[in-house]
Short mmCIF file of C-alpha atoms in Angstrom, two decimals:
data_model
loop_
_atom_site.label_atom_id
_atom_site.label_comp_id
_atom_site.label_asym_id
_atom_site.label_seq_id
_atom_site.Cartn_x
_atom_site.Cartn_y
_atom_site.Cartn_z
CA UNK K 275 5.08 42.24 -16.62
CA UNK K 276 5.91 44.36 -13.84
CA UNK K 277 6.23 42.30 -10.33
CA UNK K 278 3.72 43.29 -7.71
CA UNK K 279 5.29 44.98 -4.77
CA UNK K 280 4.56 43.07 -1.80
CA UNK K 281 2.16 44.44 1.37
CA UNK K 282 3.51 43.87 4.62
CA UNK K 283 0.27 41.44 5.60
CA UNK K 284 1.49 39.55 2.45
CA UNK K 285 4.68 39.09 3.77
CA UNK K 286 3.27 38.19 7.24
CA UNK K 287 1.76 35.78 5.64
CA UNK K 288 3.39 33.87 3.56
CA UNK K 289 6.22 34.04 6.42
CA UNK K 290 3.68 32.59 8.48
CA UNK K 291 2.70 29.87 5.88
CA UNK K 292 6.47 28.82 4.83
CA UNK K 293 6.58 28.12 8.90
CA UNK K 294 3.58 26.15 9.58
CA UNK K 295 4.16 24.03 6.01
CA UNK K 296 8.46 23.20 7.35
CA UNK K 297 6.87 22.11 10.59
CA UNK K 298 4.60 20.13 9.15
CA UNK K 299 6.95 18.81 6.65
CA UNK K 300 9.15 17.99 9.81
CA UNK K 301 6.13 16.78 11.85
CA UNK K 302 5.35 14.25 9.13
CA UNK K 303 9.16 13.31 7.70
CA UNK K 304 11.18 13.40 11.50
CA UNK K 305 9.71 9.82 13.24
CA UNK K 306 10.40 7.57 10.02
CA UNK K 307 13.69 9.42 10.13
CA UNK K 308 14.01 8.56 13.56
CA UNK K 309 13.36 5.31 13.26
CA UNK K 310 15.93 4.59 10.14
CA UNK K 311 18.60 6.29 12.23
CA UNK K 312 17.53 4.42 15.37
CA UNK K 313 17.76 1.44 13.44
CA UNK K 314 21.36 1.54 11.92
CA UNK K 315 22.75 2.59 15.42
CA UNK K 316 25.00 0.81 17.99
CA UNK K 317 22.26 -0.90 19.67
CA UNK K 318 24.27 0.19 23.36
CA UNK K 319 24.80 3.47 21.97
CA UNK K 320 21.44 4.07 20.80
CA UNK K 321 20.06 3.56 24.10
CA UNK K 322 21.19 6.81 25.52
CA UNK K 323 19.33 8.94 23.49
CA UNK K 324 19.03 9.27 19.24
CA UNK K 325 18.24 12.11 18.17
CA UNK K 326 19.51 14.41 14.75
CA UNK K 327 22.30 11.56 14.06
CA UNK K 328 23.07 7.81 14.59
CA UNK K 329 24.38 6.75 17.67
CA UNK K 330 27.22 5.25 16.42
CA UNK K 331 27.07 3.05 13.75
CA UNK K 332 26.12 -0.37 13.48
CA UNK K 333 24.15 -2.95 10.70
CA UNK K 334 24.36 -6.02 13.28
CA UNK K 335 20.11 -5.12 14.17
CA UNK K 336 19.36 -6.09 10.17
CA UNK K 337 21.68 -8.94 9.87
CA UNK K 338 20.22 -10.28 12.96
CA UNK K 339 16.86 -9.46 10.88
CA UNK K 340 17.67 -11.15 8.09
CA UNK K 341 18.61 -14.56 9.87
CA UNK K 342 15.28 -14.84 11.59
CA UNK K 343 13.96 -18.34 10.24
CA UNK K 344 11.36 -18.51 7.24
CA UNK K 345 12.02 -14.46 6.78
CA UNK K 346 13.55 -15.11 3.10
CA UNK K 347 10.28 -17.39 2.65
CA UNK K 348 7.93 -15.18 4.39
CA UNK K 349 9.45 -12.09 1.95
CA UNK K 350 8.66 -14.37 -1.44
CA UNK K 351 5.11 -14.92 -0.25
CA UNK K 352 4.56 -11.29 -0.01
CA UNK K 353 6.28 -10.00 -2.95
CA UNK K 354 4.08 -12.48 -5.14
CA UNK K 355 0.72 -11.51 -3.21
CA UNK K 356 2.02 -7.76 -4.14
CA UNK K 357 2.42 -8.59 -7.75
CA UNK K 358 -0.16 -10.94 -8.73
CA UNK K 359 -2.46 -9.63 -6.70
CA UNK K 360 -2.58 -6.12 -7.56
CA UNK K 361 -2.43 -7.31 -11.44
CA UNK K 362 -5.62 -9.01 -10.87
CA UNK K 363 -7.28 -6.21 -8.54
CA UNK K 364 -6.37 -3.59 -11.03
CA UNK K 365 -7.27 -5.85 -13.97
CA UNK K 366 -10.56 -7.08 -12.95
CA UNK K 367 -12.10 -4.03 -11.11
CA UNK K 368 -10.64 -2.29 -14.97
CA UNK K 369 -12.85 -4.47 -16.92
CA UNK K 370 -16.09 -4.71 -14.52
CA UNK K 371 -16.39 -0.89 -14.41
CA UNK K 372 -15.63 -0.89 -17.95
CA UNK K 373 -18.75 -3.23 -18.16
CA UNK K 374 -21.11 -0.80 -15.64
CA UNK K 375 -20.25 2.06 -18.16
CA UNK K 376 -22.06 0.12 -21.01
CA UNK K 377 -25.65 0.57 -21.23
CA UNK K 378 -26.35 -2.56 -23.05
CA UNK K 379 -25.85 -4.69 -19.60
CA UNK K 380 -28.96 -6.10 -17.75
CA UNK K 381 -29.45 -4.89 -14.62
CA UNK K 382 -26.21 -2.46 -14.79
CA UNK K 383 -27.53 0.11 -12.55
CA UNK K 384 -29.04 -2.39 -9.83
CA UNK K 385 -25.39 -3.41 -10.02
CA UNK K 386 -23.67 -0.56 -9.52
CA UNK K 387 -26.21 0.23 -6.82
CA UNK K 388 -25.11 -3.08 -4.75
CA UNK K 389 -21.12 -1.77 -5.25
CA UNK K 390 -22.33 1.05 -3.40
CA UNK K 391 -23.85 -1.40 -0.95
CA UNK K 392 -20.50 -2.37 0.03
CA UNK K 393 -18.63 0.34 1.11
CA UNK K 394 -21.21 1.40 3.47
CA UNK K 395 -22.08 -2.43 5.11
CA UNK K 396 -19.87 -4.73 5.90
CA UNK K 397 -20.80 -8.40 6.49
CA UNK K 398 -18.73 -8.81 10.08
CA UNK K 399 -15.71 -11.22 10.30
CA UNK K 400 -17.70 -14.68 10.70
CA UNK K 401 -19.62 -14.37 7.76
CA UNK K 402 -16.37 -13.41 6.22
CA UNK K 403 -14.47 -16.23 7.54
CA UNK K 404 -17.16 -19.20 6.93
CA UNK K 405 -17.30 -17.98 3.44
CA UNK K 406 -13.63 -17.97 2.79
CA UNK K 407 -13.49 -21.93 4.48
CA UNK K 408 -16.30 -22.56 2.17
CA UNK K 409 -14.89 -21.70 -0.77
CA UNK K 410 -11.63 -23.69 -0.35
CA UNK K 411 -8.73 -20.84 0.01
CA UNK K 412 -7.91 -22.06 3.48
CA UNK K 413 -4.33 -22.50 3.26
CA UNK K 414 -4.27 -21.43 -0.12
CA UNK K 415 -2.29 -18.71 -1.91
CA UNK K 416 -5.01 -17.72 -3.70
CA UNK K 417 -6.87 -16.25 -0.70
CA UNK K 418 -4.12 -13.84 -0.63
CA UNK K 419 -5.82 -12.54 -4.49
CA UNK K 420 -8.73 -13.48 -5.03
CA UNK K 421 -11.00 -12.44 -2.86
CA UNK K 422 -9.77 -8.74 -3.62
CA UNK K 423 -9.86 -9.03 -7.22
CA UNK K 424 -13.39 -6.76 -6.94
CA UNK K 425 -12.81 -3.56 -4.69
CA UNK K 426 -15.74 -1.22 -4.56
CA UNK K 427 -13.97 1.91 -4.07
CA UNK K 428 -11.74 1.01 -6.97
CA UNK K 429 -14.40 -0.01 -9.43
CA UNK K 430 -16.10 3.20 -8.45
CA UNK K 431 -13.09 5.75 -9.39
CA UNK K 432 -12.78 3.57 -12.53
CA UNK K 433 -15.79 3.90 -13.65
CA UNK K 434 -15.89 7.54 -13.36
CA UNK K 435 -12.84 8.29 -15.37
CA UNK K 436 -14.29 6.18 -18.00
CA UNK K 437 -17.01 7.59 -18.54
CA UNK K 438 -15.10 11.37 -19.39
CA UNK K 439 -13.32 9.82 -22.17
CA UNK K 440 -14.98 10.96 -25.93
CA UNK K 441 -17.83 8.18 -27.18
CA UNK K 442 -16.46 8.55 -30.44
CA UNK K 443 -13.61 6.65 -29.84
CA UNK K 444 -15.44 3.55 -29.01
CA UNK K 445 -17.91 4.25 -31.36
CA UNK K 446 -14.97 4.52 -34.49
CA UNK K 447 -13.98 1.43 -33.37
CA UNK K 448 -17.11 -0.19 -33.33
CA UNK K 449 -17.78 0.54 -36.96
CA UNK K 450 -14.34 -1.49 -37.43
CA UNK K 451 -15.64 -3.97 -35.89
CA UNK K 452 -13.99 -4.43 -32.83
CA UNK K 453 -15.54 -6.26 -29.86
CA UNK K 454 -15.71 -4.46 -26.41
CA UNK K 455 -12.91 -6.51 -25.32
CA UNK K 456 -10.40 -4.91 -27.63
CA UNK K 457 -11.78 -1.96 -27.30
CA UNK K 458 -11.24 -2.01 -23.51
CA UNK K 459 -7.80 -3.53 -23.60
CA UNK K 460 -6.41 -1.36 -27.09
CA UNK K 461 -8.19 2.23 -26.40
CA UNK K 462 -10.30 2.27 -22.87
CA UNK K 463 -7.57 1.09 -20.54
CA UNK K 464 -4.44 2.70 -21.99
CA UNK K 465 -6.75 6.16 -21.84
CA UNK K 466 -7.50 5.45 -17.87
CA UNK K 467 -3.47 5.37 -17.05
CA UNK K 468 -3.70 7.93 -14.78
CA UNK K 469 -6.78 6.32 -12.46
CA UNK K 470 -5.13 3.19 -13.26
CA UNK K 471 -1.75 4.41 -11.82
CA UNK K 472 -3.62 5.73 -8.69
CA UNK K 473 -5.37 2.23 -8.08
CA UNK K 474 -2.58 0.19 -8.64
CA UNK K 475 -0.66 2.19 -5.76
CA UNK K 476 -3.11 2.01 -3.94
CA UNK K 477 -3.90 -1.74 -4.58
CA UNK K 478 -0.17 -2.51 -3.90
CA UNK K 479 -0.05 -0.74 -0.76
CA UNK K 480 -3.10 -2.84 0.70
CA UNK K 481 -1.78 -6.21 -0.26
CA UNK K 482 1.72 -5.77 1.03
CA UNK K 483 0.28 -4.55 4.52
CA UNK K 484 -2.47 -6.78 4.61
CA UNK K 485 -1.71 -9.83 7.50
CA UNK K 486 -5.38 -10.60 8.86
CA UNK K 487 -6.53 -13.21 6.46
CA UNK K 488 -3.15 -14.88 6.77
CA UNK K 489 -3.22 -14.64 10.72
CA UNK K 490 -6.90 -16.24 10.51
CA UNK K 491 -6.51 -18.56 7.43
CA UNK K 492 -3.31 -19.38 7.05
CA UNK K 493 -1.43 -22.12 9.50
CA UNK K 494 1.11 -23.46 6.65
CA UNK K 495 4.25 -21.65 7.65
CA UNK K 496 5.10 -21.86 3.28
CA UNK K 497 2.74 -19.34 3.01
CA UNK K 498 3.13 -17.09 5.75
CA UNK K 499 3.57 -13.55 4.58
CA UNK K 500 6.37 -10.63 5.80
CA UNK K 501 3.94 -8.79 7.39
CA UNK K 502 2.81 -11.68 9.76
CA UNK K 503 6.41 -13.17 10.84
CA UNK K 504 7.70 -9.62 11.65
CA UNK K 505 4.72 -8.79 13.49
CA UNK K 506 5.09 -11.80 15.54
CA UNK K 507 8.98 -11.13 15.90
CA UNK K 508 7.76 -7.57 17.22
CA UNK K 509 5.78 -8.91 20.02
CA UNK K 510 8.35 -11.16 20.86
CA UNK K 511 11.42 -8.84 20.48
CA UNK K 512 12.71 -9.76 24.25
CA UNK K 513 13.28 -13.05 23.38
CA UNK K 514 14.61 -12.08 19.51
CA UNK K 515 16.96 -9.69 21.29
CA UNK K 516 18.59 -12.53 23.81
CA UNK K 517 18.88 -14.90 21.27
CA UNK K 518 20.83 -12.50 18.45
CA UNK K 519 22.78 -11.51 21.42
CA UNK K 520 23.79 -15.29 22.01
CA UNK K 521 24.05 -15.78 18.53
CA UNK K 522 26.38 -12.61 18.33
CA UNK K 523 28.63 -13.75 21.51
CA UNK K 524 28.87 -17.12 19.89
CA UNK K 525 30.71 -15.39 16.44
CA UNK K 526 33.37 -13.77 19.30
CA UNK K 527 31.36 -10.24 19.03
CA UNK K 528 30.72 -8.24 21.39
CA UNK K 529 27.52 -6.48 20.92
CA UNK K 530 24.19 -6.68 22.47
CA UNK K 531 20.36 -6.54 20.82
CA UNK K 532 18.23 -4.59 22.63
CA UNK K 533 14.28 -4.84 22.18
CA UNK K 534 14.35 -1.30 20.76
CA UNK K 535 16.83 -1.57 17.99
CA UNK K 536 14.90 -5.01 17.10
CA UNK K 537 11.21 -3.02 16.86
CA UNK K 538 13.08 0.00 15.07
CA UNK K 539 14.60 -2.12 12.23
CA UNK K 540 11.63 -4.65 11.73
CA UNK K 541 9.53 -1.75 11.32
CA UNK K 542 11.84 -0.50 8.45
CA UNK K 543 12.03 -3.48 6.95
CA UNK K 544 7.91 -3.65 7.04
CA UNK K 545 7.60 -0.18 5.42
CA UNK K 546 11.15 0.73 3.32
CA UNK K 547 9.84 -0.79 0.34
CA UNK K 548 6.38 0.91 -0.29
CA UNK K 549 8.60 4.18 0.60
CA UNK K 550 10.66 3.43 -2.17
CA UNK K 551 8.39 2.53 -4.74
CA UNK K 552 5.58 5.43 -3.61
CA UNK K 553 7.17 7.89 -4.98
CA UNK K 554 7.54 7.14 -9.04
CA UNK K 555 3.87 6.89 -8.57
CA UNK K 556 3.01 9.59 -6.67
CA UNK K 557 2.41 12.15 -9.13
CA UNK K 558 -0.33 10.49 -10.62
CA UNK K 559 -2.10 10.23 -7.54
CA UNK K 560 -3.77 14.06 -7.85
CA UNK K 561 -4.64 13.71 -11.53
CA UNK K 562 -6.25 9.98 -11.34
CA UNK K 563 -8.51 11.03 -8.14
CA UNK K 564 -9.70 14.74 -9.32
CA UNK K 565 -10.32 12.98 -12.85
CA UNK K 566 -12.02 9.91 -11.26
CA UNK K 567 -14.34 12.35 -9.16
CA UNK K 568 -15.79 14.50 -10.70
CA UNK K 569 -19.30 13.06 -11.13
CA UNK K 570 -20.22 10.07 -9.16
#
């Protein structure tokens, strides 16, 4: 097929387009950049100005990092609220919009009606914290999973994508005589991988960020999270900086911490792991939300 010659407007255009998208690439990509370079430079160096390149080159800001007391603790906790709890959100919210799809459930659309409920009121943070006293997960690791084993939002997109997939899959399976739990964990849930994908990203994301019910809840330092101790190191990087600096002198070297460089590589350490692991999910994050919208 013979290529279309292009217009001059065209090529206005797109010239115009390929601009605005690299500075918004650049826009978006430059201050995490920033801050990784910030963060591996000499900490004296850095403080004249960072800009395209490190300022030197130093690692002493995360090895300071990692010697901050109950951080290898604190890092556990939050890994296992990741895991666990996003296996349980994905999991359960799989199974109850499985459930909503089915029309042999009492009262399923009053249900799903009262899901709905929830994303639009929320209860206020008293309510929220008497309830979670009163059920006992005050200083208890499961606070950190189950009272997010039920998302709205998440149940919602499920239940969408479910419904798209061809009835005559359950209903072949049915005749077999399966029950609707093998049918949901055999042919319904492998089916929903791509909505299941999105969730789980989205699932993980939330519970390794999440540090409010652990700065309300929580007082047993065992099961303080990352996301908590660094954000208390970050409003206290003055005195973090003087004491790596004393620690520092002490080993005979002669390099100094400065507030900065402490912020700069907390915050990676806060935020390089969902940046790794966002992207071998990414791509199914288009095809599990335009399948898991299209009706509501």
């Amino acid at each position: 097929m013979r290529k279309r010659k292009q217009s001059t407007s065209d090529l206005i255009f797109n010239t115009m387009n390929y601009f605005f998208l690299i500075l918004l690439l650049i826009l978006t990509v430059y201050p995490f950049y920033y801050i990784f370079i910030y963060s591996i430079s000499d900490s004296f160096e850095a403080q004249k100005g960072v800009y395209l390149w490190p300022a030197g080159f130093s690692l002493e800001s995360y090895k300071a990092a990692f010697q901050l007391k109950g951080i290898s603790d604190a890092a556990i906790i939050s890994v296992l609220r990741t895991i666990l709890g996003t296996m349980i959100t994905v999991l359960c919210s799989a199974f109850f919009a499985y459930l909503i799809t089915k029309r042999e459930m009492p009262f399923r659309k009053l249900i799903y009606r009262f899901i709905l409920i929830t994303m639009y009121f929320n209860a206020g943070f008293i309510p929220w914290y008497l309830t979670m006293k009163a059920y006992g997960l005050q200083n208890s690791f499961l606070l950190y999973i189950i009272p997010s084993a039920l998302v709205g939002f998440y149940i919602i997109l499920i239940k969408t994508f479910m419904e798209q997939l061809p009835p005559s899959l359950e209903e072949s399976a049915k005749m077999d005589g399966a029950s609707y739990f093998k049918i949901f964990t055999h042919i319904v849930f492998p089916l929903s991988m791509p909505i299941i994908a999105t969730i789980t990203v989205f699932a993980a994301v939330g519970q390794w960020n999440t540090w409010f019910d652990n700065f309300f809840l929580v007082s047993d330092p065992k099961l303080q999270t990352l996301q908590l101790l660094l954000y208390n190191f970050l409003s206290q990087t003055n005195s973090i900086a003087g004491m790596t600096s004393e620690e520092l002198t002490r080993n005979g070297q002669a390099r100094v911490m400065t507030p900065q460089s402490v912020q700069m590589t907390i915050t990676m350490l806060v935020t390089l792991p969902i940046v790794i692991v966002y992207p071998f999910l990414q791509r199914f994050f288009v095809k599990g939300i335009m399948l898991g919208a299209v009706k509501g």
